[in-house]
Amino acid sequence: MLPERLARAITLGGPMPVARFMAAANAHYYGTRDPLGAAGDFITAPEISQMFGELVGLWLADLWDRAGRPLVHYVELGPGRGTLAADALRSMAKAGLEPQVHFVETSAALRSAQERAVPAAIWHEDVTTLPDDAPLLIVANEFFDALPVYQLVRRGAAWHERLVACQDTMFLPIAGKSVPDEVVPDALRDAAPGSIIESSPASVAVVRALAKRLAAQGGAALIVDYGYEGPALGDTLQAVKGHGFANPFDAPGEQDLTAHVDFATLGGMAEMSGAKVFGPVAQGDFLGLLGIAERARSLARVHPDRGEELAEAHRRLTHPTEMGSLFQAMALVGKDWPDPAAMG
Ligand code: SAH
């Protein structure tokens, strides 16, 4: 059992960084179940409606068309049930784009769901083994939010690494050793006691690797997630279980742990690694510019019985009080590729 294993590791080695706790919890969580959908713990945009994946597919196909219709690979990071990929591949095929499909996925449980949705896919443990012989069209929806974050907490006049301790069977966050002020961005150094800042070296590493590929091979990446333009103060680590919020330090491996994505930091790193960066823009605006309203109406004309469901899905994906503003879309594009559509 993971809680026992983590408790033992803490007893032997001392409290562990929040990032290590989060990585172990999510590896177990995703590795042992399909968490998506009504019967699971949470729902994502492609699971709300086929319109999401279809519009992402059209966005990619448009860019590919304007790039001169080269041979390309479709790559998805953390494809969940494969729903987004299946919907995107269908709309890309209508535009004449039929790429080879590569999935980066560590969860055995989700790989089998993905295999049912896209049988021809090729799976990868991480981005290092992706093909290097052609441009990549990369999609990552709610992938980066699952990658581990480190946290620093302000206590007294110093910043401390935030660690996870264990008391009997209970996990709880504590302040560990102090860190040099230099690791904290200037503007945030004198924050009030109790303030927290986060960083995600794992996300930075993936974005840099992708940006280098795009610079060398061409192509584009679409990153959609809930996030902010940091670095900023804030504890965004959260747990979701059965469609409700839970204490992130409870029941490791049995609930989904996420943190908001720092788009400004990731975008800056991508630029440094040679990619052009666009956005982030609000998901509602992105889908609006890609014609989600028209798509909902034309689907409703073909399926009159689904009119209400489609209107509701349109609202959930785009309305500011639903996913429209909290979720953001950012694009990374190879230097010789055209600028993407719908990025404001
Ligand atoms: N993109 C899907 C699923 C989002 S859930 C959707 O929108 O519905 C997060 C996905 O990322 C899952 O497929 C999960 O197994 C995968 N994942 C989480 N951490 C990962 C890691 N370190 N490496 C590869 N995949 C990971």
Coordinates of C-alpha atoms and ligand atoms in Angstrom, one line a residue:
M1 CA 0.0 0.0 0.0
L2 CA 1.3 3.4 -0.9
P3 CA 0.5 5.3 2.4
E4 CA 2.4 2.7 4.3
R5 CA 5.3 2.9 1.9
L6 CA 5.4 6.7 2.1
A7 CA 5.2 6.6 5.9
R8 CA 8.1 4.1 6.0
A9 CA 10.2 6.3 3.7
I10 CA 9.5 9.3 5.9
T11 CA 10.4 7.4 9.1
L12 CA 13.6 6.2 7.6
G13 CA 14.7 9.3 5.5
G14 CA 12.8 12.2 7.2
P15 CA 10.1 14.4 5.8
M16 CA 10.1 14.5 2.0
P17 CA 9.6 17.4 -0.5
V18 CA 6.0 18.1 -1.6
A19 CA 7.1 17.2 -5.1
R20 CA 8.2 13.7 -4.2
F21 CA 5.0 13.1 -2.3
M22 CA 2.9 14.4 -5.3
A23 CA 4.9 12.3 -7.8
A24 CA 4.5 9.1 -5.8
A25 CA 0.8 9.8 -5.1
N26 CA 0.0 10.5 -8.8
A27 CA 2.0 7.6 -10.2
H28 CA -0.1 5.3 -8.0
Y29 CA -3.3 7.1 -8.6
Y30 CA -3.1 7.1 -12.5
G31 CA -1.4 3.8 -12.6
T32 CA -4.2 1.9 -10.9
R33 CA -7.4 3.4 -12.4
D34 CA -9.2 5.4 -15.1
P35 CA -10.2 8.5 -13.0
L36 CA -12.2 10.2 -15.7
G37 CA -15.9 10.6 -16.2
A38 CA -19.1 10.6 -14.1
A39 CA -18.2 7.5 -12.2
G40 CA -14.6 8.7 -11.6
D41 CA -13.2 11.6 -9.8
F42 CA -13.1 14.4 -12.4
I43 CA -14.1 15.3 -16.0
T44 CA -12.0 17.0 -18.6
A45 CA -12.8 19.1 -21.7
P46 CA -12.6 16.3 -24.2
E47 CA -14.8 14.1 -22.0
I48 CA -17.4 16.9 -21.9
S49 CA -17.8 17.1 -25.7
Q50 CA -16.4 15.8 -29.0
M51 CA -16.3 19.5 -30.0
F52 CA -13.1 20.1 -28.0
G53 CA -11.0 17.5 -29.7
E54 CA -12.5 18.4 -33.1
L55 CA -11.6 22.0 -32.8
V56 CA -8.1 21.2 -31.6
G57 CA -7.7 19.0 -34.6
L58 CA -8.8 21.8 -36.9
W59 CA -6.4 24.2 -35.3
L60 CA -3.6 21.7 -35.9
A61 CA -4.7 21.0 -39.5
D62 CA -4.9 24.7 -40.4
L63 CA -1.3 25.3 -39.1
W64 CA -0.1 22.2 -41.0
D65 CA -1.8 23.3 -44.2
R66 CA -0.2 26.7 -44.0
A67 CA 3.2 25.1 -43.3
G68 CA 2.9 23.4 -46.7
R69 CA 1.4 20.1 -45.6
P70 CA 4.6 18.2 -44.6
L71 CA 4.7 14.7 -43.3
V72 CA 4.2 15.1 -39.5
H73 CA 3.6 13.0 -36.3
Y74 CA 0.7 13.7 -33.9
V75 CA 1.9 13.5 -30.3
E76 CA -0.2 13.7 -27.2
L77 CA 1.0 13.9 -23.6
G78 CA -1.2 12.3 -21.0
P79 CA -4.0 11.3 -23.4
G80 CA -6.4 10.1 -20.7
R81 CA -8.9 7.8 -22.4
G82 CA -7.7 8.8 -25.9
T83 CA -10.9 10.8 -26.5
L84 CA -9.3 14.0 -27.5
A85 CA -6.9 12.2 -29.9
A86 CA -9.8 10.3 -31.5
D87 CA -11.9 13.4 -32.1
A88 CA -8.9 15.4 -33.3
L89 CA -7.7 12.7 -35.7
R90 CA -11.2 12.5 -37.2
S91 CA -11.3 16.2 -37.9
M92 CA -7.7 16.3 -39.1
A93 CA -8.4 13.4 -41.5
K94 CA -11.3 15.4 -43.0
A95 CA -8.7 18.1 -43.8
G96 CA -6.4 15.6 -45.4
L97 CA -4.0 15.2 -42.4
E98 CA -3.4 11.6 -41.3
P99 CA -0.3 11.6 -39.1
Q100 CA 1.3 8.7 -37.2
V101 CA 0.1 8.8 -33.6
H102 CA 2.5 8.9 -30.5
F103 CA 1.2 8.8 -26.9
V104 CA 3.3 9.7 -23.9
E105 CA 1.7 7.9 -21.1
T106 CA 3.0 6.2 -17.9
S107 CA -0.3 4.7 -16.7
A108 CA -0.9 1.1 -17.7
A109 CA -4.6 1.4 -16.9
L110 CA -5.0 4.4 -19.2
R111 CA -2.9 2.9 -22.0
S112 CA -5.4 0.2 -22.4
A113 CA -8.3 2.7 -22.7
Q114 CA -6.2 4.7 -25.2
E115 CA -5.5 1.5 -27.2
R116 CA -9.3 1.0 -27.6
A117 CA -9.7 4.6 -28.8
V118 CA -6.6 4.8 -31.1
P119 CA -5.4 1.2 -31.8
A120 CA -2.6 2.3 -34.2
A121 CA -0.9 4.6 -31.6
I122 CA 2.7 4.1 -30.5
W123 CA 3.4 4.5 -26.8
H124 CA 6.3 6.3 -25.0
E125 CA 7.3 6.5 -21.3
D126 CA 8.5 10.1 -21.8
V127 CA 9.3 12.6 -24.5
T128 CA 12.9 11.5 -25.2
T129 CA 11.9 8.6 -27.5
L130 CA 9.6 10.6 -29.7
P131 CA 10.5 10.4 -33.4
D132 CA 13.1 13.0 -34.7
D133 CA 12.5 12.6 -38.4
A134 CA 9.6 15.0 -39.0
P135 CA 7.7 17.9 -37.5
L136 CA 5.6 17.2 -34.4
L137 CA 2.0 18.3 -33.7
I138 CA 1.8 18.1 -30.0
V139 CA -1.2 18.3 -27.7
A140 CA -1.2 18.4 -23.9
N141 CA -4.6 18.9 -22.1
E142 CA -4.5 18.8 -18.3
F143 CA -1.1 17.1 -18.4
F144 CA 1.2 19.6 -16.9
D145 CA -1.1 20.1 -13.9
A146 CA -0.4 16.5 -12.9
L147 CA 3.4 17.0 -12.8
P148 CA 5.0 17.5 -9.3
V149 CA 5.6 20.9 -7.8
Y150 CA 8.1 21.9 -5.2
Q151 CA 6.8 24.4 -2.6
L152 CA 8.6 27.0 -0.5
V153 CA 6.9 28.5 2.5
R154 CA 7.8 31.8 4.2
R155 CA 8.4 31.5 7.9
G156 CA 9.8 34.4 10.0
A157 CA 12.4 36.2 7.9
A158 CA 13.3 33.2 5.7
W159 CA 12.0 30.9 3.0
H160 CA 11.9 27.2 3.8
E161 CA 11.3 24.2 1.7
R162 CA 7.9 22.8 2.4
L163 CA 8.1 19.1 3.3
V164 CA 5.6 16.3 4.0
A165 CA 5.9 14.7 7.4
C166 CA 4.1 11.8 8.8
Q167 CA 2.5 11.4 12.3
D168 CA 1.2 7.9 12.9
T169 CA -0.8 7.4 9.8
M170 CA -1.4 11.1 9.0
F171 CA 0.6 13.1 6.5
L172 CA 1.0 16.8 7.0
P173 CA 3.0 19.7 5.5
I174 CA 5.8 21.2 7.6
A175 CA 8.5 23.8 7.0
G176 CA 11.9 22.2 6.4
K177 CA 15.4 23.8 6.2
S178 CA 15.6 27.4 5.1
V179 CA 16.8 28.1 1.6
P180 CA 18.9 31.0 0.4
D181 CA 16.8 34.1 -0.5
E182 CA 18.4 34.0 -4.0
V183 CA 16.2 31.1 -5.1
V184 CA 13.1 33.3 -4.7
P185 CA 12.3 35.9 -7.4
D186 CA 13.2 39.4 -6.2
A187 CA 9.7 40.8 -6.1
L188 CA 8.4 38.0 -3.9
R189 CA 11.3 37.8 -1.4
D190 CA 9.6 39.8 1.4
A191 CA 6.2 38.1 1.3
A192 CA 4.1 37.8 4.4
P193 CA 4.7 34.8 6.7
G194 CA 2.8 31.7 5.6
S195 CA 3.1 32.7 1.9
I196 CA 3.9 29.9 -0.5
I197 CA 5.5 29.8 -3.9
E198 CA 5.7 26.8 -6.2
S199 CA 8.0 25.6 -9.0
S200 CA 7.8 22.6 -11.3
P201 CA 11.2 21.5 -12.6
A202 CA 9.5 18.4 -14.1
S203 CA 7.2 20.7 -16.2
V204 CA 10.1 22.9 -17.2
A205 CA 12.1 19.9 -18.3
V206 CA 9.3 18.7 -20.6
V207 CA 8.6 22.1 -22.1
R208 CA 12.3 22.6 -22.8
A209 CA 12.6 19.2 -24.5
L210 CA 9.4 20.0 -26.6
A211 CA 10.6 23.4 -27.6
K212 CA 14.0 22.1 -28.7
R213 CA 12.3 19.5 -30.8
L214 CA 10.1 22.1 -32.4
A215 CA 13.1 24.3 -33.1
A216 CA 15.0 21.5 -34.7
Q217 CA 12.2 19.5 -36.4
G218 CA 9.4 22.0 -36.8
G219 CA 5.8 21.7 -35.7
A220 CA 3.7 23.1 -32.9
A221 CA 2.5 22.3 -29.4
L222 CA -0.8 23.2 -27.8
I223 CA -0.8 23.3 -24.0
V224 CA -4.2 23.6 -22.3
D225 CA -4.4 23.7 -18.5
Y226 CA -5.6 25.8 -15.6
G227 CA -2.9 28.2 -14.7
Y228 CA -1.5 31.6 -14.0
E229 CA 1.3 33.9 -15.2
G230 CA 3.9 33.5 -12.5
P231 CA 6.1 33.4 -10.7
A232 CA 3.5 34.3 -8.1
L233 CA 2.6 33.6 -4.5
G234 CA 0.0 30.9 -3.9
D235 CA -0.6 27.4 -2.8
T236 CA -2.3 25.8 -5.7
L237 CA -1.8 22.1 -4.7
Q238 CA -5.2 20.5 -4.7
A239 CA -6.8 17.1 -4.5
V240 CA -10.0 16.0 -6.2
K241 CA -11.9 12.9 -5.3
G242 CA -15.5 12.0 -6.5
H243 CA -15.9 15.4 -8.2
G244 CA -15.2 17.3 -5.0
F245 CA -12.1 18.9 -3.3
A246 CA -10.2 17.0 -0.6
N247 CA -7.2 17.5 1.6
P248 CA -4.1 17.0 -0.7
F249 CA -2.2 15.3 2.1
D250 CA -4.9 12.7 2.8
A251 CA -5.0 9.3 1.2
P252 CA -2.0 9.6 -1.2
G253 CA -2.6 7.6 -4.4
E254 CA -6.4 7.6 -3.9
Q255 CA -7.1 11.1 -5.1
D256 CA -6.0 13.3 -8.0
L257 CA -3.3 15.8 -7.1
T258 CA -2.8 18.9 -9.3
A259 CA -1.2 22.2 -9.2
H260 CA -1.8 25.3 -11.4
V261 CA 0.5 25.7 -14.3
D262 CA 2.8 28.7 -14.4
F263 CA 2.4 29.6 -18.1
A264 CA 4.8 32.6 -18.0
T265 CA 7.7 30.5 -16.7
L266 CA 7.0 27.7 -19.1
G267 CA 6.6 30.1 -22.0
G268 CA 9.9 31.8 -21.1
M269 CA 11.7 28.5 -21.0
A270 CA 10.2 27.5 -24.4
E271 CA 11.4 30.8 -25.9
M272 CA 14.9 30.3 -24.5
S273 CA 14.9 26.8 -26.1
G274 CA 14.2 28.2 -29.5
A275 CA 10.4 28.1 -30.0
K276 CA 8.0 30.9 -30.8
V277 CA 5.4 31.3 -28.0
F278 CA 1.8 32.4 -28.4
G279 CA -0.7 33.1 -25.6
P280 CA -1.8 31.9 -23.1
V281 CA -5.4 32.9 -24.0
A282 CA -8.5 31.9 -22.2
Q283 CA -10.0 28.6 -23.3
G284 CA -13.4 30.3 -23.9
D285 CA -11.8 32.8 -26.3
F286 CA -9.7 30.1 -28.1
L287 CA -12.7 27.8 -28.7
G288 CA -14.8 30.8 -29.6
L289 CA -12.4 31.9 -32.3
L290 CA -12.2 28.4 -33.6
G291 CA -16.0 28.4 -34.1
I292 CA -17.4 26.3 -31.3
A293 CA -20.8 28.1 -31.5
E294 CA -21.1 27.2 -35.2
R295 CA -20.0 23.6 -34.5
A296 CA -22.5 23.2 -31.7
R297 CA -25.3 24.5 -34.0
S298 CA -24.4 22.3 -37.0
L299 CA -24.1 19.2 -34.7
A300 CA -27.5 20.1 -33.3
R301 CA -29.0 20.3 -36.8
V302 CA -27.8 16.8 -37.5
H303 CA -28.8 15.4 -34.0
P304 CA -31.9 17.4 -33.0
D305 CA -32.4 15.2 -29.9
R306 CA -28.9 16.4 -28.6
G307 CA -29.6 20.1 -28.9
E308 CA -29.8 20.8 -25.2
E309 CA -26.7 18.6 -24.4
L310 CA -24.7 20.4 -27.0
A311 CA -25.7 23.9 -25.7
E312 CA -24.8 22.8 -22.2
A313 CA -21.4 21.4 -23.3
H314 CA -20.7 24.7 -25.2
R315 CA -21.5 26.6 -22.1
R316 CA -19.3 24.4 -19.8
L317 CA -16.3 24.6 -22.1
T318 CA -16.4 28.4 -22.7
H319 CA -18.3 30.3 -20.0
P320 CA -16.1 32.4 -17.7
T321 CA -17.7 30.8 -14.6
E322 CA -17.1 27.3 -15.9
M323 CA -13.9 26.3 -17.8
G324 CA -13.8 29.4 -20.1
S325 CA -11.4 31.6 -18.1
L326 CA -9.6 29.4 -15.6
F327 CA -8.3 27.2 -18.4
Q328 CA -5.8 28.7 -20.7
A329 CA -4.3 27.7 -24.0
M330 CA -0.7 28.4 -25.0
A331 CA 1.1 27.5 -28.2
L332 CA 4.7 26.7 -28.9
V333 CA 5.7 26.8 -32.6
G334 CA 8.9 26.0 -34.5
K335 CA 10.7 29.1 -35.8
D336 CA 10.0 28.3 -39.5
W337 CA 6.4 27.5 -39.0
P338 CA 3.5 30.0 -39.5
D339 CA 1.8 31.7 -36.6
P340 CA -1.1 29.7 -35.1
A341 CA -4.8 30.7 -35.3
A342 CA -7.0 31.8 -32.4
M343 CA -4.2 33.0 -30.1
G344 CA -5.6 36.4 -29.6
Ligands
SAH1 N1 -5.6 14.6 -21.4 C1 -6.6 13.8 -20.9 C2 -6.3 13.2 -19.5 C3 -5.9 14.2 -18.4 S1 -5.5 13.4 -16.9 C4 -7.9 14.5 -20.9 O1 -7.9 15.7 -21.1 O2 -9.0 13.9 -20.6 C5 -3.7 13.4 -16.9 C6 -3.1 12.4 -17.9 O3 -1.7 12.5 -17.8 C7 -3.4 10.9 -17.6 O4 -3.5 10.3 -18.9 C8 -2.2 10.5 -16.8 O5 -2.0 9.1 -16.8 C9 -1.1 11.2 -17.5 N2 0.1 11.4 -16.7 C10 0.2 11.9 -15.5 N3 1.5 12.0 -15.1 C11 2.2 11.6 -16.1 C12 3.7 11.5 -16.4 N4 4.6 11.8 -15.5 N5 4.1 11.0 -17.6 C13 3.2 10.7 -18.5 N6 1.8 10.8 -18.4 C14 1.4 11.2 -17.2

